[in-house]
Structure formats: structure tokens, C-alpha cells
């Protein structure tokens, strides 16, 4: 490539001059190419350690003038061919011109100008990119691609100098972190190390600091433990590795690949060695931290942050901290944890003004809100720019406002002195629009239901007797505390959130304020006021719709807190149904998961339907990520954290609990329902209060406190049942003496009550102990979540692999280990389409909700790559054609994708079974549907012949086709009736596949002459790389000649009977032959009317579908075959091995001219051109055919052919070779490489 001219002072250091002229020098890097010796090893080592560009471009061209000591680089090249092209261009275009100049400075100026012009012209043709990476980084990306053989689609994120520990010896080199891979390269004194690990294969990633590996990063896969150390900035490196591994786990979880965030702000001047992807990932991490800290919606992007101070009127102090600004919010977080947090939605802002600066208060900024609150920030570094950004965002916010945000039951400017419970008139101001009636069971419209404006608890308290005066007094006292707090710290979304508020939450939230504070703490209030009418639209959209989620919801409705009076009647049940169904329609990925009904029923007690809906959104999508999906990944992750915390805080108990297996049993029910299903309602709801304020750490702390309180009894337990009983009885007796509601009998308590019930435990005491003994930090929990997520998702992937392998029939012949290895190869090929093939159908159509067997699928081109590396039948340049035929044979449902079971079936047909089985596979690969329409053209002639030959069989064919059409119509009708995938369909399909189906060789249709020619051609190509090549050629030539004779003789015998029906029924030709549809070969059933294959739909051994079992009379019909001349000539031109193969066989072989001669002579008569085949565009003998039995019998006469097909091939070696191919390095490297794949 041409380079912008740069000065080189020492031209010959470490370089060897190969060509020279008066103005240019072509040089090669020492140690590259021929020989090199010790100097070459030293230079190679220096290039790697110093990250020299010469490692990628070992050739260069320098410009020089006679009297100058300065050289200028003008071009470099990775290969001799590339650099030679540049050299020749310079000699042909510049040498003559340069000789005219007298002044050497003019020569140099001209050369530099010319090179800059060439580079500008080349860049003009390139597609403009939105975000250019710096030059140094592009060079590193080029090295990475060249070194590790990565395609253009694989983007480098960053690279670091470090050491890889091979045994106890560190190897200094470079670590390249790409979007999908971790790569390392080192070359020291001839010793080369090259590693490639996919992020999706990483099962452990952590920072270590041991004596053996000081300050190192450990990366574990299923097969290797890798240690890297000696980083300049280990913290930055590890953080980036965490992010990339997280993205890979997300991809395995829900098929989301890495997408550059186009909404992120672009820097004015990109950093020298930082890629656009690295900057995007850094911004993504900041966004996630920002949203998690302030509980903001998922689409909120941080615009920037700056240091400042905030005046706090309650403490009369300026608190230092950070101001965060995004398009919809201004937030503040103090440096001291829990000192003060502030969230100001821009929709609430009325005035932003710059106050006068002073020495006491430099650069102050005042922000006023609709709720009459004013916030004073100071010590802002770039106040003018900040005010401008806020003004810009305010303009956008005001234009988006749908008519003000202060409407609603709990507006942020609500006067603390007013009664928080609404009147019916106030409730009508809620952002709930009119909806359609839910259904026949709903007596009134959804918006007219009392639950549209208030929580169920208020509706059902009117009928309850007067509460205990002591509890009522405690409740009133709590309300007074909160009202005083609101007066001092503000009320609503803009209130100051301090340590004082956490103390109040731990003492308990009054029932009248619970719904309001849950909305504010969780961030659900912000989403609700910015999406007015959204819930009502979802309710209307989901009304009367039937899905798998609605069926599950309906089944669980009456199991949701059945002991509470609010859910013992249709009012509460209908509200719960609407909220759960609306969420299932909002988020089809989650839909509905068990435990959501219990949590939602509690939310409905304290808020209206719309408020409960938005609280559920916050819970499922932000506060408990990945909890409520089909695999409850989030809950399993937190269960792993709980086990780890138990080991740290309660080491004595941890081992015992692991032995009993208790933690796995208890933690899911505790975490999924936030203790609501295992603890009395009035006690569990206090934990929910704390959870909405502080997140999952509260649940983990309480769980540890419960184990600690029962440690003595648990250590004495003998089995899991006894431990579960102890914990169950303890939880049943956790009471809330301050509750004003009537105690609700807990069903679990009724089952576990004994003769001497344990002492009652006050929930507030339990919370206090949990905070004192087991105080956790949110940052630590997030770090532990990452570590556990790797384990959990990889464990689920292993489970999926075992499930898929178990689903493979036992007769495939592969061992379990071989099947697992094949699955890994198959899955990695699918993931490659996720990485680099955005246009592929596999990239678009993967659905994680499908059964495991259907989740990973590959298309024809991917199958072709796997086939080429794994098949025992290597056919040289003919292999892609054979792979295409095998793919069409295996693709039963014609969706251009095959799953792992179909893939294994195809591989098994080639590797296992006897000679007959393997020949059957080969035979089918040369019949429709494997033989594509593009590969043949004489279908019409074949149809004429075969339909005429057996009219009775053809009529039976039509009857079967009609029956098949009815079945297809029936299936279509079933599909129209359901809007979600019907899992019963999969069960029926698998049941059919498990039926024993035996296929005899008589079921196979006959092969016409053109198909036979294709079969022979495949065999010739197959033998070209065998050690017995010559013997095999002579054997197949003999067999082919014999079969041609047999076909001719058979044609003479079948000619007379076939003409009688045609003469007796002249109209039948017009009825059967003229209209062979293109896909007719794809819908033909087997020959026997009672053949079970017609019903079962396929051959289990070969993945055979009804299309493959065809009657003899239809064997060539509907193939849409191309002319044999086209096929032979096409393949001959691109297949040199097949050309040489034909040239060495005897005259009785299948050379094109010989075929014609044989065809003419065998029959004993001269045929017209219409019934013979020639190499240069003649036609195929349409009356010639051969059966599988005849081919089998002929091959059995040649022992060398029998030995070839019965030879055992180890697929394990092929799989190892295939993995090496996937990590293939650039062929221009002169060193030997070795890849380690995770």
C-alpha cells in the first residue's frame, strides 16, 4: 500500500536492500523470507515486542536522492507480489520524469506530491465512514486480521502489551481484544505463541494477585486456563474484557450481537490509540452506571458529567459531588455515599439561571422546578457550556411534552400537608385512557373499574373492622415522620434522597404512602408520566387475544394470594389479568413467568392498575434483570452470589448447606417473589419497601440473616427435608406487629405448624440484623453478578448440549463424545453468522424460545464449509456441489436451514453403516430433491418416459399427492388458528421421528442416464486423493461400463410394455406429461401404498423426507434437470483433478466420447441423436435407467471399491483439523503457527 512519505534516517538498519535505482530502493525486513539465522530471530522478536509495523508489512520502498542522507518511505507491502507491483509502477511512470529534474529538492517534492495524490485518489473510492479510527489503531487492526486470519467484519476494540504465562515462563507479546475474540501473539527468538479464544467460550474471568502470577488476569475456557500479566493498566484491560464477555453472554442468552451505539456523542478529536468501538463501550458502561444509580429508563443516554457542589438547605452545607446531564434529566450524586442523591426531570424545570459569582460561591447555577423547589449548584468548571446544553435539552423536552406532566394522583409538586389518598375526582386525572371491555367475564369497562384509580387495599379496607388502636397509633406516628421529612427534604421525584430517608424506610413506610414511594424509588413514576395512555393501549390491544402467555396467566390467576380478600372476587382477579396480559404483550420475550402473578398482586394492593404495570416493568427490566424468563437466568445468577456470600460470611454453614443441597431449593422461591411466597404478607411487604429503595442487596442480606439465625439447627440437620422444615417454620413466624391490616393466614404456616411453634421474630429486628451483620455494596454485587453470569450461562449451554445430544437417535453410530464435539463445531459455525453474517438467514431467524434442538441452525454455505472439512468423501473441486446436494437432502422443511439433528444424520450416513448404507446415501445424492433443478435440464423428457412407462403407478401417485395436499391444508389451518408456536407440533414431530422406519433398497427409485453420469463423476473425483487411486479408477471404469450395458439391455426389455399403454390410451400422454411442476419432485411419496414413510415423513437414518422415496416411474420426473453437456463442461473447466482422472482410465470408461460410443454399441443398434448423450450439447437417452440393486451388485464385484467404502475414518481427527482451519492464519507468514481455541 502507498504511504504518506515519512523520513527515515537510518535506512539499512534491520533491512536488506533487494532492488535499487537512482531514486528508489526496495527493501526486505531481515529474518523475513529466506533464511535469516540468529539476526532474523532477533529482528522478529523486536518487531513483536516493539509492535513494529514491519511485522505486518515486511517489504518497503524508500525514495532517495544521490546526495541526500535522508530517505522517505513511499510504500510498504505484506507480500513480494504487492511490493513488486508498486515498484514496477514507479519504474514505468516516474523514473523517466525524475531524470529531467536538476534540483534534488524538486525531485523529492515531486515524488511526495505524486504519492499524496495517489493516496487521495484511492481514498476517494472508499466508502466514507461515520467515525474514523486513528491511523495507529488501524495499523494494529490490520496486524490482528493478518495474524489471526479474521475477516473484515471482526472489529478490534483495543490491544495491550502483556505477557502470557506458558507454564512458568512468561511470553511477552500483544493481546488483541476484538468484539468476538480474545487473541494473543508472541514471537521470541523463534518461539511463537498464538492464541484465539471466543468470548462465548469463556467460563471464568477474574483478576488474580498471587505469588506465582502477580497482578494477572485469568481467563478459563472448558479446555484451558490462561494467565496474562505485566499490563501497563490492568484495571482498564480487565474492565474491557468484562464488557466484551458480558456482551457474548448476552448474545447466548437472547441472540443480541454487538451493535455500535449510534446515539452516543462523537468526540471532536478522537484519541490517538483509542478505537471508536472502545469509546462506545466506555460510553455504554457509563450509561449503565448512570441509569442504575438513578433508576432511569433504559433508553436514557448520559450526555456528560462534571464536578460541582450542591447547596443542601437541610444541612446548610455545600456538598461536593458530580452533576450528570442527559436529554431528560439532571442528576446529582455526592462523593460520600448516601449523603445526597438528586433527580430533576427536565419536564419539571421552569427556570435555569446563572447567579453572580463570588469567592465564596464561584460559578453558581440555579435551577427551579414546578414544585416551587430551587436547587443551587456551584463550582461548575464550564458553566456557560453547561447552561447551553441544558437549554437545548429543555427546548426538545417542551416540544415533546403531551400537555404537562403535573397531572396525576401524586404530582411531584404535591403539597405535603394535603391528604395523599385521592378522591374519585382526583383519581380521574390519572393518565389512564379509555379502553375496550376486557371480555365477556368483565362486567364493566376497564377504565370504569375501581382499580383504575386506586389500590385494592383501600377498596377492601372499608369492609374490615376497626384496626388495633396500638398499631393504628404506630401507623399515624410513621406518617408524621414522613410528612416532616417531606417538609424538610421535599416531596415527589425531585426530593433530596439522603441517609435519613433510608432510616425512615427501614422503620417502615406507612400504607397510605407505600404506592407513591414505590413508584418514586423504582423510577416507575418517570416512565409512567412520560408514556400517558400506553397501558390503556396495551390493554385494548391484548383484549380477547389468545397466546401461550395468556393461557399460563389464566391458569395462575387464582393461585395469586388466594388468602387475601382482594383476590377472592372477580374485581381483583380481573385487574391482575389485565396487568399481566398487558405486560406479556409489551415484552413478548419474557411474556409471563411463574412468580410474576404473586409480585403483581402485591403491587395492585398499593397502586392502581397503571401504577402496578409500570412497577412491574421496573422490576422485570431493571431491578431484577433476566429473572422472569424461561430459564430464570437472573435468579440463578443471584443464587450463585448467595452461595458465594454464604461461603464468605457463614463458612461453617456453607459446606453443610452444599451437602444438603438446600440453597438451590430455597433461594429461587425467596428471590423470585422477594419473600412474598414464604413469609406472612404484612412482614414480606416491609422487605419489598427496602428492595425498591436499595435493590437486590436487601434480599441477599435478609437471606443471610435468616441462615445465621438458624445456624445451630441447620448444622444438626440430617437431610434436605429437615432443613427446609426448619427454615419454613422460622419464616412463618416472622411478624410485623406494626401492621394495621388484619393478619392474613399464611398457607405455608398451616402446613408447617408443629406442637411447639418457634418464637416470633419481628421483621424490623431481622432487617436491622441483616444491615448490621451483612452490609453489602451494590458495586460488589454487580461484580459478583458478572462472575456468576459466566458460570450460569455456560452451565445452561452445557445443559442444552446434553439435551440436544440425547435427542439424537442411538443408531447414528457416533459416540456421545463425538456428538458433543460435532455440536461444538456446529454451534460455532452458527455463531459465526451472528458475528459476521448479518444478512444470513441464521443471523436473523434464531429464536431462543424454541426447543434447544432448533435454536442453532446453519444455512447452505455454512454447511458447505463444514462438509468440506468433515466429510470422508473428499471430492476436490467437486466437493461444494456434493455438499449442496447433501444439504438439500437434509433440509426436510425446505426453509434453507438445517438443525443439528439433520446435520448429524447426514454425517452418520457417510461415516457409519455397511457398504449398502453408504452407497444408498451416495445414490440419493444424485436423485431429486438432492439433485437441484439447476443441475439438470431434461426433466420434461424424463417425465414423458416415466409416466408413459407406468400409468397405473402414476394414478396412485396422484391419489397420494391429493391426500398429501389435504394434510398440508390441515396443517395450514392449524397454523392459522394459533398466533404462537405450538409446542404440541414439536412433540408430534419427535414422536413420528422415533417410530421405527425401515427402508429397503427396493424403495429407491431408478436412476436415469444423466443422474448416473453425475454419480460416476462424483466417484471419479472422490478417488483422486486416495492412495489406491489407479486401482480405483480402473475398478470404477469397469463397473460403469458394465452398468451402461445393463441399462441398455434393460431398456430393450422395458421398451415394448411401455408402449402398449401409450398406444391404447393416446390422451394419457397429454394428461400426465405436459405439466411437470418445478417442485413436483419434492412432494412425491414412496412407491408402496402402505409404506409407513408416506405417513411418518422421513428416513430417520438419512433425514429422508417424502420427496426422496419416489416410484420408479417418477424417478426422473420433475427434476428440472440441466443438460449433461452443460454440467460436464462446467465442472471440467473448474476441476483439473477430474480431467486428469478421465485421462488415465481404460477406453471402456466414462470419458464423454466413450460414453456415447458405449451407448450406441451396447444396444446392438444405432440410436438417433435424440436418444444418446454427447459431450458437446447432445441429448440424454431418456429411456435408459438403472436401479440401486444393479449398482450395488456391480460394485460388489470389485474388491478395491468395497474396501474403499468399508474403510473406517476417525471423525475425531477431522474435527480437530476443522478447528485448526477455523483459526487459519495468513498464508504470507513465514513462521509456523498454532491456535488454541476456547
CSV table of N, CA and C in Angstrom, one decimal, residues 61 264 305 372 406 438 466 503 688 1027:
chain,number,residue,atom,x,y,z
A,61,UNK,N,9.4,0.4,0.2
A,61,UNK,CA,10.1,1.1,-0.9
A,61,UNK,C,10.4,2.5,-0.3
A,264,UNK,N,-24.6,7.7,20.8
A,264,UNK,CA,-23.6,8.3,21.6
A,264,UNK,C,-23.0,9.5,21.0
A,305,UNK,N,-20.8,14.6,32.4
A,305,UNK,CA,-20.9,14.8,33.8
A,305,UNK,C,-19.7,15.7,34.2
A,372,UNK,N,-42.0,24.4,43.1
A,372,UNK,CA,-41.5,25.5,43.9
A,372,UNK,C,-40.2,25.2,44.7
A,406,UNK,N,-47.6,17.4,35.3
A,406,UNK,CA,-48.0,17.6,36.7
A,406,UNK,C,-49.3,16.9,37.0
A,438,UNK,N,-62.7,-5.9,28.6
A,438,UNK,CA,-61.8,-7.0,28.6
A,438,UNK,C,-62.3,-8.2,27.9
A,466,UNK,N,-62.5,-2.1,62.7
A,466,UNK,CA,-61.6,-1.1,63.1
A,466,UNK,C,-60.3,-1.8,63.5
A,503,UNK,N,-33.1,5.5,56.7
A,503,UNK,CA,-33.5,5.2,58.1
A,503,UNK,C,-35.0,5.1,58.2
A,688,UNK,N,-40.1,-5.7,50.7
A,688,UNK,CA,-40.3,-5.1,49.4
A,688,UNK,C,-40.1,-3.5,49.5
A,1027,UNK,N,-4.8,-43.3,-1.9
A,1027,UNK,CA,-3.5,-44.0,-2.2
A,1027,UNK,C,-3.7,-45.0,-3.2
